Coordinates of N, CA and C in Angstrom, one line a residue:
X1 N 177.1 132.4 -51.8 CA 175.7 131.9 -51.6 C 175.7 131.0 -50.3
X2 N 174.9 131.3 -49.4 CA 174.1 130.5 -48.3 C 174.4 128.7 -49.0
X3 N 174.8 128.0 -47.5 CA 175.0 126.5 -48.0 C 173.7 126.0 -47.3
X4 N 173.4 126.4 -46.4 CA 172.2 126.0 -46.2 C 170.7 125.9 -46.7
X5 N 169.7 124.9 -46.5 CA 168.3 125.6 -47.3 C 167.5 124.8 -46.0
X6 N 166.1 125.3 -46.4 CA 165.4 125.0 -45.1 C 163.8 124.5 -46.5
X7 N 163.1 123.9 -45.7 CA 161.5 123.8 -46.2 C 160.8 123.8 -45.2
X8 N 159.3 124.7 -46.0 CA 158.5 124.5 -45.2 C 157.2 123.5 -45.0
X9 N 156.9 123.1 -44.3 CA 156.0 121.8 -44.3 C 154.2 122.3 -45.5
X10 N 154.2 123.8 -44.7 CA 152.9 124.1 -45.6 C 152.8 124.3 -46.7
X11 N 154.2 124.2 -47.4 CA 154.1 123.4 -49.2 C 154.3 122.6 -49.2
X12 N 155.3 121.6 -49.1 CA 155.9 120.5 -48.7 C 154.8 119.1 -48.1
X13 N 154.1 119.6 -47.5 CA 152.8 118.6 -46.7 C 151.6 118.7 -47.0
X14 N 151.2 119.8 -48.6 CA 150.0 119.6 -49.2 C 149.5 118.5 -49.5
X15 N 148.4 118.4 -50.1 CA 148.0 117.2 -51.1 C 148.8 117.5 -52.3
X16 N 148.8 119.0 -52.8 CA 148.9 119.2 -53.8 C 150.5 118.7 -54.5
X17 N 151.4 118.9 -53.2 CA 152.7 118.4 -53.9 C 153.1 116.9 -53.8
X18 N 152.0 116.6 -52.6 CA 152.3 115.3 -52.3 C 151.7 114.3 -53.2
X19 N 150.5 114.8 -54.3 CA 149.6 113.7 -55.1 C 150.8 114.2 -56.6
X20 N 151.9 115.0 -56.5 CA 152.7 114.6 -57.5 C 153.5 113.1 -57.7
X21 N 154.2 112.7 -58.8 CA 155.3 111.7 -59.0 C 156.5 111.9 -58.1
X22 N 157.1 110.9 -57.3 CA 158.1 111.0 -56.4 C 159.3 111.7 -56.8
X23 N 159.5 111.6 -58.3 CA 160.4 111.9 -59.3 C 160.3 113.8 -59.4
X24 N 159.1 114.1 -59.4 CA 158.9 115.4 -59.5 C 158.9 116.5 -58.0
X25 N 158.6 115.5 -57.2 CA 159.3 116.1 -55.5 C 160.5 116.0 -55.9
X26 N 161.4 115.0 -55.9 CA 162.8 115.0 -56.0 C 163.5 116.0 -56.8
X27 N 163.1 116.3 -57.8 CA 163.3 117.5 -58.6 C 163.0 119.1 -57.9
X28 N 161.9 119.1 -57.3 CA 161.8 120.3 -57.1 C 162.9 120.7 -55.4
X29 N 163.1 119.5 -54.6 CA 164.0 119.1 -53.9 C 165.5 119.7 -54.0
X30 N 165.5 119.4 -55.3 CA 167.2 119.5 -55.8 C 167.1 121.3 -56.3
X31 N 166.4 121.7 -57.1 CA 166.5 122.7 -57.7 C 166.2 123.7 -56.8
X32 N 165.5 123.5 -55.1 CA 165.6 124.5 -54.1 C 166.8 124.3 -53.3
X33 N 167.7 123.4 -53.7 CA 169.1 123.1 -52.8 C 170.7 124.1 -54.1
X34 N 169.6 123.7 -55.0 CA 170.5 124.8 -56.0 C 170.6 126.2 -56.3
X35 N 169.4 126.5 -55.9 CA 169.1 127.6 -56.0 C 169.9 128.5 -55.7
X36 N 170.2 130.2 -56.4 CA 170.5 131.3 -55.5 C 170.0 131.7 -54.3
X37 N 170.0 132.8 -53.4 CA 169.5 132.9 -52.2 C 168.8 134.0 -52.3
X38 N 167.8 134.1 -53.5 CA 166.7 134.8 -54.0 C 165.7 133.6 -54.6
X39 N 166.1 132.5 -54.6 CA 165.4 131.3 -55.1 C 166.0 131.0 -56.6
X40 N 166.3 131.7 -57.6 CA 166.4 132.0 -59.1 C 167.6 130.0 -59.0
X41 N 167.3 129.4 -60.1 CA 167.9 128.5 -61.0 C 167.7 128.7 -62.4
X42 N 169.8 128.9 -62.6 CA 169.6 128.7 -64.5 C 170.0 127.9 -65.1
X43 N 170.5 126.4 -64.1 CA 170.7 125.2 -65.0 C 169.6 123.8 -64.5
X44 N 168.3 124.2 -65.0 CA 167.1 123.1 -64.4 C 167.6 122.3 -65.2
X45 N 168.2 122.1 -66.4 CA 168.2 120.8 -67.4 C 169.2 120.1 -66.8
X46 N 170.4 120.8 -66.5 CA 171.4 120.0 -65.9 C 171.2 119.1 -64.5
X47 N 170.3 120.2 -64.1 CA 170.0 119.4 -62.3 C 168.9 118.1 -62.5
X48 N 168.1 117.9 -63.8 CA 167.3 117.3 -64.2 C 168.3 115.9 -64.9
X49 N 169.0 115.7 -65.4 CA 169.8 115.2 -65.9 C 171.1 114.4 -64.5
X50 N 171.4 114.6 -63.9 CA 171.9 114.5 -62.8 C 171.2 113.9 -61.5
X51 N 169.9 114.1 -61.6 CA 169.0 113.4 -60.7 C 167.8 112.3 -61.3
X52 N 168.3 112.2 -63.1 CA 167.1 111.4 -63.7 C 165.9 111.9 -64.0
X53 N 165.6 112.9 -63.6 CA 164.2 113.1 -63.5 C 164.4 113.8 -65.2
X54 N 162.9 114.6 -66.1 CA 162.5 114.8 -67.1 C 162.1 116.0 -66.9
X55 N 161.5 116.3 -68.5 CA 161.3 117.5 -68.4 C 159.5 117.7 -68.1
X56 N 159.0 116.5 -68.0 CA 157.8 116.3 -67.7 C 157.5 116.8 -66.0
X57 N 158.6 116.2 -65.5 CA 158.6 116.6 -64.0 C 158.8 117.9 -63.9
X58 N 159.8 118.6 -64.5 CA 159.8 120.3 -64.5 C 158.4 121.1 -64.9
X59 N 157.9 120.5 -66.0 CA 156.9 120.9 -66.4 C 155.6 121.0 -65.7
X60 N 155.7 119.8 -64.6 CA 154.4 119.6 -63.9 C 154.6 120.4 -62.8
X61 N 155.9 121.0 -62.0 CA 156.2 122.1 -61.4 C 156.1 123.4 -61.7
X62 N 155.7 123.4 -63.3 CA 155.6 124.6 -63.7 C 153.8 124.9 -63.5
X63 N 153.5 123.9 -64.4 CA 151.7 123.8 -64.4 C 151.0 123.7 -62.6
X64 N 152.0 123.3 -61.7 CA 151.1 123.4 -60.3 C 151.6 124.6 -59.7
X65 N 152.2 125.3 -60.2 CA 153.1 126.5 -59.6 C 154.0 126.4 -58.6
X66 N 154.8 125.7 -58.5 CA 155.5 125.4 -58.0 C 157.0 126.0 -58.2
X67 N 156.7 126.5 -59.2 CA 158.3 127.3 -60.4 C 157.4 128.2 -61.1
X68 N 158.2 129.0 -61.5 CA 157.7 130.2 -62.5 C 158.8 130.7 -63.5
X69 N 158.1 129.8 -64.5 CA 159.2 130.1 -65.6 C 159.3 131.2 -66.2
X70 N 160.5 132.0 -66.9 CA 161.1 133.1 -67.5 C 161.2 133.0 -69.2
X71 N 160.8 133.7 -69.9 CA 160.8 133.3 -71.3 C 162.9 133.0 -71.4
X72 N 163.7 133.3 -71.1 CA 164.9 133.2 -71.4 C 165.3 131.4 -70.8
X73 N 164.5 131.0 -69.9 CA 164.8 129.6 -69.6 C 164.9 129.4 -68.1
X74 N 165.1 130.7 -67.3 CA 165.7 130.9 -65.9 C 164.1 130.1 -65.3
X75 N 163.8 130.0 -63.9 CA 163.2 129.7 -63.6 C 163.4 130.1 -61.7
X76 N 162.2 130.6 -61.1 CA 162.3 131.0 -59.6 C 161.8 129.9 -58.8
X77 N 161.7 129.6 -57.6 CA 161.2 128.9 -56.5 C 160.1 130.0 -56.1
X78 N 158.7 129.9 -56.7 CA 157.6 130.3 -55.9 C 157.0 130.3 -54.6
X79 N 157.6 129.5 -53.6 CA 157.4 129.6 -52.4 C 158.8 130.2 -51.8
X80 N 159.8 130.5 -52.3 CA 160.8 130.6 -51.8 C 161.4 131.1 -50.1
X81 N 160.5 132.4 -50.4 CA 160.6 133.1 -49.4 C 160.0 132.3 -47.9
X82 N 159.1 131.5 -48.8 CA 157.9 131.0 -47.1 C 159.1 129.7 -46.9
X83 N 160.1 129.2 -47.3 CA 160.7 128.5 -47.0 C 162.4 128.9 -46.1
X84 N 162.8 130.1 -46.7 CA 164.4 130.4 -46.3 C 163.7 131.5 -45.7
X85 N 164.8 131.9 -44.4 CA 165.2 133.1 -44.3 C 166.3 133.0 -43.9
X86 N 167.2 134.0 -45.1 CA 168.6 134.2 -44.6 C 169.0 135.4 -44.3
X87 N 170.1 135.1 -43.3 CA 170.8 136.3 -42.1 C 171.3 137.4 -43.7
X88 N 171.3 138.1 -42.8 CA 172.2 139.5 -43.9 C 173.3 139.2 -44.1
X89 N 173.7 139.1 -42.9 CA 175.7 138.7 -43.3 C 175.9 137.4 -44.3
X90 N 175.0 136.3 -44.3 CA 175.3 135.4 -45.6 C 174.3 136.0 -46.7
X91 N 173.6 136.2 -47.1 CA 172.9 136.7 -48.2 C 173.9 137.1 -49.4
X92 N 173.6 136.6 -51.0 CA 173.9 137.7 -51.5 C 173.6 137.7 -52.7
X93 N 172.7 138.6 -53.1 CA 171.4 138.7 -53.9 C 172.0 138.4 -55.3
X94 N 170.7 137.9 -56.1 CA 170.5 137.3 -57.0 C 171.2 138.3 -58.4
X95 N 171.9 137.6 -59.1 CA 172.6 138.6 -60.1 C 171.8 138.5 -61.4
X96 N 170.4 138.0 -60.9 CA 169.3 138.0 -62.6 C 168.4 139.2 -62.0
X97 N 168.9 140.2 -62.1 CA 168.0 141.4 -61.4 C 166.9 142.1 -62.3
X98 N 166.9 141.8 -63.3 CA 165.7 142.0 -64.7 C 164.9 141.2 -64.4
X99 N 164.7 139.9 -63.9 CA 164.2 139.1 -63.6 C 163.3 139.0 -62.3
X100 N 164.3 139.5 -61.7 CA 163.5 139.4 -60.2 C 162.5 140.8 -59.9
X101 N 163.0 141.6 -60.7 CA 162.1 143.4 -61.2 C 160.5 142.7 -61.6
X102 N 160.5 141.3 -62.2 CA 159.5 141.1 -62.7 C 157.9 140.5 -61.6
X103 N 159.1 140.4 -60.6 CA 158.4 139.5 -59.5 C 157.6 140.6 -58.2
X104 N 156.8 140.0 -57.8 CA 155.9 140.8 -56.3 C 156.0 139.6 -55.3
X105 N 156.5 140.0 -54.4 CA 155.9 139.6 -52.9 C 155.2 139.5 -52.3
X106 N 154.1 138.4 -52.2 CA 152.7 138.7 -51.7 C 152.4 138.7 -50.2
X107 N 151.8 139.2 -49.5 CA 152.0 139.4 -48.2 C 152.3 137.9 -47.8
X108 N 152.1 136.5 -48.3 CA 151.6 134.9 -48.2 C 153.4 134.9 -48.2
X109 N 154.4 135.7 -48.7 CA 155.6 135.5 -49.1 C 155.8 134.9 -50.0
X110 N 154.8 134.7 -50.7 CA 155.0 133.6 -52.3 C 155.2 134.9 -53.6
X111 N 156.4 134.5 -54.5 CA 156.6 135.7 -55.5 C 155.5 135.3 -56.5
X112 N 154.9 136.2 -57.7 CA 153.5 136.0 -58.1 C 154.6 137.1 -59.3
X113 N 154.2 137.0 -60.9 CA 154.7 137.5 -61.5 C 154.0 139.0 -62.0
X114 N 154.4 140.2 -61.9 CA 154.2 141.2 -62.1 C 152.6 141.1 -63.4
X115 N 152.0 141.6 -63.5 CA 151.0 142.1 -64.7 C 152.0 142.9 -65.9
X116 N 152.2 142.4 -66.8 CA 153.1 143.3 -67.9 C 151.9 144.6 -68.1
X117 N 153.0 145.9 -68.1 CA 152.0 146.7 -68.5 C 152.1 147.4 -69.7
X118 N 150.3 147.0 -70.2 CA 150.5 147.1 -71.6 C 150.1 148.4 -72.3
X119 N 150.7 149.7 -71.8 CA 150.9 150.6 -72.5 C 152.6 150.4 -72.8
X120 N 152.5 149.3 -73.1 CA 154.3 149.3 -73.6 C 154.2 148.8 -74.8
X121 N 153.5 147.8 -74.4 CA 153.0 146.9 -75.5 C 152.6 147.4 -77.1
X122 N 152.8 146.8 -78.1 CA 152.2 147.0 -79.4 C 150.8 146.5 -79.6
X123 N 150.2 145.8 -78.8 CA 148.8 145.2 -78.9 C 148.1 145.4 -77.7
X124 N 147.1 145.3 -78.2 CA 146.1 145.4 -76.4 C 145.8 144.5 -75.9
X125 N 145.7 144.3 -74.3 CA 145.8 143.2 -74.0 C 144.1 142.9 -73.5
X126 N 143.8 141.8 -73.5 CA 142.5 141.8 -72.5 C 142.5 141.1 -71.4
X127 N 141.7 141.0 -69.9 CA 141.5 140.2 -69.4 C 140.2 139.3 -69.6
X128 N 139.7 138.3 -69.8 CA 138.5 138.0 -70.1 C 138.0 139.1 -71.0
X129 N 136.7 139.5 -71.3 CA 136.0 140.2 -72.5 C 136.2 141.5 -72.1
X130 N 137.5 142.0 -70.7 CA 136.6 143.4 -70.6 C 137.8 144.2 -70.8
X131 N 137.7 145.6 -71.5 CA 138.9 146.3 -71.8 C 139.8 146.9 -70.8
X132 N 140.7 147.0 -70.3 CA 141.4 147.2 -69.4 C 142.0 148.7 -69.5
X133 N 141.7 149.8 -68.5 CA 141.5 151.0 -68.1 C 142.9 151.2 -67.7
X134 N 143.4 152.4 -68.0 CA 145.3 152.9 -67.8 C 144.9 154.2 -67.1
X135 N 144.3 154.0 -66.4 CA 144.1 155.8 -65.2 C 144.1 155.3 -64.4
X136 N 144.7 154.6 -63.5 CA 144.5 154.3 -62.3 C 145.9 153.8 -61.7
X137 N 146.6 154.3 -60.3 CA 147.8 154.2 -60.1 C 147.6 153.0 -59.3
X138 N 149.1 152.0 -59.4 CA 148.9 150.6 -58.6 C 148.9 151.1 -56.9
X139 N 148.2 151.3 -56.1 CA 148.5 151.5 -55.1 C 148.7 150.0 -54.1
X140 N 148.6 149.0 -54.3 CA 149.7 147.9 -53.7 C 150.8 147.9 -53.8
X141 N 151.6 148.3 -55.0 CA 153.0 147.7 -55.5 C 153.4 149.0 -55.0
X142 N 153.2 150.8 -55.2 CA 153.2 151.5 -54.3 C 153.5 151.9 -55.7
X143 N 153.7 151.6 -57.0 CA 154.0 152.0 -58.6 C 152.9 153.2 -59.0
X144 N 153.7 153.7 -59.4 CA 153.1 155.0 -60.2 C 152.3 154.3 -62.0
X145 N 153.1 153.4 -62.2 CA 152.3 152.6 -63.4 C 151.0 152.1 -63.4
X146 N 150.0 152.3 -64.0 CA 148.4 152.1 -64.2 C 148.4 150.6 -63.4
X147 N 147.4 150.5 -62.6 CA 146.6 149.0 -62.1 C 145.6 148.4 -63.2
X148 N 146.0 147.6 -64.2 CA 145.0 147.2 -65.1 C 143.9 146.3 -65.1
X149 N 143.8 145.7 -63.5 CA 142.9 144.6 -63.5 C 141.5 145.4 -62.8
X150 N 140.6 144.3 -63.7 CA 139.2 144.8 -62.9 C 138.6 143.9 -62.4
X151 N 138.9 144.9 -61.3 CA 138.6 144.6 -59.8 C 136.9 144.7 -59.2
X152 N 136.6 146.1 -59.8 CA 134.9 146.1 -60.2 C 134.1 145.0 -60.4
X153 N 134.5 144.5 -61.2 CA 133.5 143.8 -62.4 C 133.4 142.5 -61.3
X154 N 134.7 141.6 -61.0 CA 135.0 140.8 -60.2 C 134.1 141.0 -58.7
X155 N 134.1 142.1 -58.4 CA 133.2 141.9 -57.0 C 131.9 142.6 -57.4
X156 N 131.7 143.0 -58.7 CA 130.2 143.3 -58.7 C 129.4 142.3 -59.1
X157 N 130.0 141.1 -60.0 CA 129.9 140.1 -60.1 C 129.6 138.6 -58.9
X158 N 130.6 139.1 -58.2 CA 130.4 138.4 -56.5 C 128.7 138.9 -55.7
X159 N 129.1 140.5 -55.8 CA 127.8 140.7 -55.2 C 126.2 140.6 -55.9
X160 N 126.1 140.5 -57.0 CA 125.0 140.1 -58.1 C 124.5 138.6 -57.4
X161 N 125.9 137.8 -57.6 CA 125.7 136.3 -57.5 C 125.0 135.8 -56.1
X162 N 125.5 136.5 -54.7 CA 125.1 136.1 -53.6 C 124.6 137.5 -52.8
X163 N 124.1 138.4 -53.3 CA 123.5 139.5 -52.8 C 124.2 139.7 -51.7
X164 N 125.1 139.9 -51.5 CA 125.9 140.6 -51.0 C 126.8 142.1 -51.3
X165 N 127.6 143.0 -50.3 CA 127.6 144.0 -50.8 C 129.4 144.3 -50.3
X166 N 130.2 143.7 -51.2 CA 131.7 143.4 -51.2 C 132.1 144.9 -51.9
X167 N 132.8 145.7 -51.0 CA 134.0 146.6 -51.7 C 135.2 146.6 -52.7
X168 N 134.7 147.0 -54.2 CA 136.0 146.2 -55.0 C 137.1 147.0 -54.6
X169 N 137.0 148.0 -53.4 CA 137.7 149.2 -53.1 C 139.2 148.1 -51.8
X170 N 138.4 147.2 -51.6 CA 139.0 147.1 -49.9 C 140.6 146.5 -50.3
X171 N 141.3 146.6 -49.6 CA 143.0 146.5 -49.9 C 143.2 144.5 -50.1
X172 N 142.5 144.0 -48.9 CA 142.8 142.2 -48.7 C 142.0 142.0 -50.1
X173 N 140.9 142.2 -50.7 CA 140.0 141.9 -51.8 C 141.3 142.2 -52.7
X174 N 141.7 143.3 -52.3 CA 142.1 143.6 -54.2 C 143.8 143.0 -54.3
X175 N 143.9 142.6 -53.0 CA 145.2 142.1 -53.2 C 145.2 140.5 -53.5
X176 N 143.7 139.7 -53.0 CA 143.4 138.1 -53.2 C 143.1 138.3 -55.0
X177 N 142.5 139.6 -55.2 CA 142.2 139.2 -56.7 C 143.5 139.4 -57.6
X178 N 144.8 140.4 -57.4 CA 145.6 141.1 -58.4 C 146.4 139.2 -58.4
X179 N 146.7 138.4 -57.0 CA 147.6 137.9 -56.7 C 147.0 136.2 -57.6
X180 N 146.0 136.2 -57.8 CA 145.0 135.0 -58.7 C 145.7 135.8 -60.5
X181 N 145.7 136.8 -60.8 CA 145.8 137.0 -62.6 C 147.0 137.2 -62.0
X182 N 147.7 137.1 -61.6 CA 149.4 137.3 -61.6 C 149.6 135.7 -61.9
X183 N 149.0 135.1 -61.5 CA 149.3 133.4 -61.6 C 148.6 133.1 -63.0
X184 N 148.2 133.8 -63.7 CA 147.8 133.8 -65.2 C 146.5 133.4 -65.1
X185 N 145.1 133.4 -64.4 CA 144.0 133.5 -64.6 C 143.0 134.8 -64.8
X186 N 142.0 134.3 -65.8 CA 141.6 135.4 -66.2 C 140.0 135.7 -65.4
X187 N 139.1 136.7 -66.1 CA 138.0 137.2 -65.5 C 137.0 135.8 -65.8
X188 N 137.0 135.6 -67.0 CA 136.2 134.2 -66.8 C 136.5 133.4 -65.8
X189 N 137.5 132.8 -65.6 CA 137.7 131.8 -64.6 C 137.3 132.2 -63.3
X190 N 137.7 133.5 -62.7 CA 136.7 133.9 -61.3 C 135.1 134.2 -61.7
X191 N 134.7 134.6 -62.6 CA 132.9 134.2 -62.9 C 132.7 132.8 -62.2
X192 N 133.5 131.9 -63.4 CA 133.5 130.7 -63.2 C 133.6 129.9 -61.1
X193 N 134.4 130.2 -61.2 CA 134.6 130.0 -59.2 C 133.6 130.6 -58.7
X194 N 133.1 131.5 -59.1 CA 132.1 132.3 -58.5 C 130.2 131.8 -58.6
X195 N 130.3 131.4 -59.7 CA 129.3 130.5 -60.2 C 129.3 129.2 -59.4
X196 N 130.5 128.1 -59.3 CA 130.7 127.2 -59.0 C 130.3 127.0 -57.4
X197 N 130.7 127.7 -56.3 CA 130.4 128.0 -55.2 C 129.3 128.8 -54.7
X198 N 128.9 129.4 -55.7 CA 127.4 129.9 -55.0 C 126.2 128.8 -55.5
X199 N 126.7 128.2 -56.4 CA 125.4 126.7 -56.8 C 125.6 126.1 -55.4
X200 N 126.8 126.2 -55.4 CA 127.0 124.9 -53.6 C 127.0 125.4 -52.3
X201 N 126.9 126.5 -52.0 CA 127.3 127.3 -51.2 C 125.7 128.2 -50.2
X202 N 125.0 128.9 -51.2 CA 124.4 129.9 -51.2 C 123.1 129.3 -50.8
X203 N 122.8 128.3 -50.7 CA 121.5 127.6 -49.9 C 122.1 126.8 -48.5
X204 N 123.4 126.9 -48.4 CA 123.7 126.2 -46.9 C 124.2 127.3 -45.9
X205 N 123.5 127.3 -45.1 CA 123.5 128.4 -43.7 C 124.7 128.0 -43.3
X206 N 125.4 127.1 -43.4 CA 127.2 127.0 -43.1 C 128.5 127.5 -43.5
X207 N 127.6 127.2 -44.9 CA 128.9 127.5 -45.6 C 128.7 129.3 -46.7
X208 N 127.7 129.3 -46.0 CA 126.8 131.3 -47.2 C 128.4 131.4 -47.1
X209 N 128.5 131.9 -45.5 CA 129.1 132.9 -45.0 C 130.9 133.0 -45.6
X210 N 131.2 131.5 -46.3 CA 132.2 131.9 -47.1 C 132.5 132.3 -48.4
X211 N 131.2 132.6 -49.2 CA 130.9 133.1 -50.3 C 131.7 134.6 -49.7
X212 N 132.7 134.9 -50.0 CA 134.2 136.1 -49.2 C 135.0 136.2 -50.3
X213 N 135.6 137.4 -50.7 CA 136.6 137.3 -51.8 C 137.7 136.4 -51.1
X214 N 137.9 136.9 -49.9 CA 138.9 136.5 -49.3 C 139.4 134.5 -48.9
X215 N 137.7 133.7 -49.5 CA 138.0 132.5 -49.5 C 138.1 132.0 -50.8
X216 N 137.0 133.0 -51.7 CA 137.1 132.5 -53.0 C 138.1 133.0 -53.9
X217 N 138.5 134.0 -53.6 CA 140.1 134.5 -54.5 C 141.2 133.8 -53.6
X218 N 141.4 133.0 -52.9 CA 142.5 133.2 -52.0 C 143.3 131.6 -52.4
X219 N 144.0 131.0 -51.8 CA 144.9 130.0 -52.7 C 144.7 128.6 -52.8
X220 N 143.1 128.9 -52.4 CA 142.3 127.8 -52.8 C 141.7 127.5 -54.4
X221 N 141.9 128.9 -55.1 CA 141.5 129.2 -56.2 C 141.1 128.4 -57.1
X222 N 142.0 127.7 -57.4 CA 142.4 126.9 -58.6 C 141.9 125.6 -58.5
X223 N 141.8 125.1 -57.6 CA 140.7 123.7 -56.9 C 139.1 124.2 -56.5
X224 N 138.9 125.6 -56.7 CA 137.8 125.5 -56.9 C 136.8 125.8 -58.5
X225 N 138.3 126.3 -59.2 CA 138.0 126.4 -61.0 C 138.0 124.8 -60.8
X226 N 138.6 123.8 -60.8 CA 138.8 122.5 -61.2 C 137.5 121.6 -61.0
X227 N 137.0 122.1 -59.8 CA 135.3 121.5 -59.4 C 134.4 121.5 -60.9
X228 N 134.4 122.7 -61.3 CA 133.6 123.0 -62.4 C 133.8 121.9 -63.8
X229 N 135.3 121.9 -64.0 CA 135.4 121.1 -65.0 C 135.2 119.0 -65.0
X230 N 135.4 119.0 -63.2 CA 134.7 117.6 -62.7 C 133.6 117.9 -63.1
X231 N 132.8 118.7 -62.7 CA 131.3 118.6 -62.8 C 130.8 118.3 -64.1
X232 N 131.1 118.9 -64.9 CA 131.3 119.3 -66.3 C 131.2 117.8 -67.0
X233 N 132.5 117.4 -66.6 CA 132.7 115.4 -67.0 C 131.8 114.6 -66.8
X234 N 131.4 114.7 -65.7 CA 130.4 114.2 -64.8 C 128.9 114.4 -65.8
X235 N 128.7 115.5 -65.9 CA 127.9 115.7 -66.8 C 127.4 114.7 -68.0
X236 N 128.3 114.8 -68.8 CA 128.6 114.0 -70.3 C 128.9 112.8 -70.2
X237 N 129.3 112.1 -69.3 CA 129.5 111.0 -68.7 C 127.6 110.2 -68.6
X238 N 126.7 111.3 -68.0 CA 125.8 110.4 -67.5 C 124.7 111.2 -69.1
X239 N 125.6 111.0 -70.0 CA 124.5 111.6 -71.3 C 123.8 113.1 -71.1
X240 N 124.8 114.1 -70.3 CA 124.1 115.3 -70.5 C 123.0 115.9 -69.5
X241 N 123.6 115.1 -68.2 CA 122.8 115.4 -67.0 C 123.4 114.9 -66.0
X242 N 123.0 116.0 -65.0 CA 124.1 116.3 -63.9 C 123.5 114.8 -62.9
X243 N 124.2 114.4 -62.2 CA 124.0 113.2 -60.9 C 123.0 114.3 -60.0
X244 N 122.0 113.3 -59.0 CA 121.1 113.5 -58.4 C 122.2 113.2 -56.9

């Protein structure tokens, strides 16, 4: 294994990791210094225990994506890639290879966990309310196994909302939308973002023009689901009506 590790500032220098507990940087710190040189750690408890920190701190690495946990306990470095790059001659790949089978590379270099696909499955799976179609081959992943997400609905939905006329066909669209439900969000929640930003959006000549799959699916996502549920507070807060 590579003794060296490197970080990159554009995870490292967000708000997002920086409005965590110092305790929980420190953690995620250590467990990229432990890592294999595929990112993979399978003793987080021990390196938690060793540096003080809890399982709270792990947990809140898991909830901001920062880690991507494995039902067996293993756990990857989601940015990993945008942080190391190691030479060939030190490299040498991760020996959890069921694991890492599970993972995609998103063009961003951040790993995003595969869509399980559920003609394997004993139950059916849904995304939001809509039944998910098995005739259709993944042409991102380059897999002969069905693409189950809909992709349709998502940008006919987009185009309904701000009359506009988005391709659910085009490669960057369908790769900002597969790379959002890889992170475990469903079809509501993009309605939702979608709703949320065309209320704020779609009467300012500034900002129309980012009503884009490519701003609203893309890795701002999830801060702009969170607006809705401020709003929401905000709401109930003032007896069931929105602030002026």
């Amino acid at each position: 294994m590579a003794q060296r590790r490197m970080f990159s500032k554009k995870v490292t220098d967000t708000d997002t990791f920086l409005d965590m507990p110092l305790s929980t940087q420190a953690l995620y710190f250590h467990l990229n210094m432990h890592a294999d040189d595929d990112g993979f750690i399978d003793n987080t408890k021990t390196i938690q225990r060793m540096i003080g920190s809890s399982d709270d701190d792990r947990k809140l690495l898991v909830a901001k994506q920062f880690l991507l946990p494995f039902e067996n306990g293993l756990v990857v470095i989601k940015d990993w890639r945008v942080h190391n790059y190691i030479q060939g001659d030190r490299y040498h790949k991760t020996q959890y290879i069921n694991e890492k089978s599970q993972l995609v590379v998103e063009e961003n270099n951040m790993y995003t966990k595969r869509i399980q696909d559920v003609s394997n499955m004993d139950t059916q799976v849904r995304l939001g309310k809509v039944r998910l179609g098995k005739d259709r081959k993944d042409i991102l992943s380059g897999s002969e196994e069905p693409d189950q997400l809909p992709y349709k609905e998502v940008v006919h939905y987009l185009n309904g909302k701000t009359g506009s006329k988005y391709r659910s066909s085009g490669t960057k669209t369908k790769k900002s939308i597969k790379a959002r439900f890889n992170e475990g969000f469903s079809l509501d929640d993009f309605k939702t973002v979608i709703d949320v930003k065309s209320k704020q959006w779609l009467t300012d000549q500034k900002m129309k023009q980012y009503l884009r799959p490519e701003t609203l699916f893309g890795t701002k996502f999830e801060s702009y689901l969170n607006e809705n549920e401020v709003t929401s507070k905000l709401a109930m807060k003032n007896g069931g009506y929105g602030t002026r």
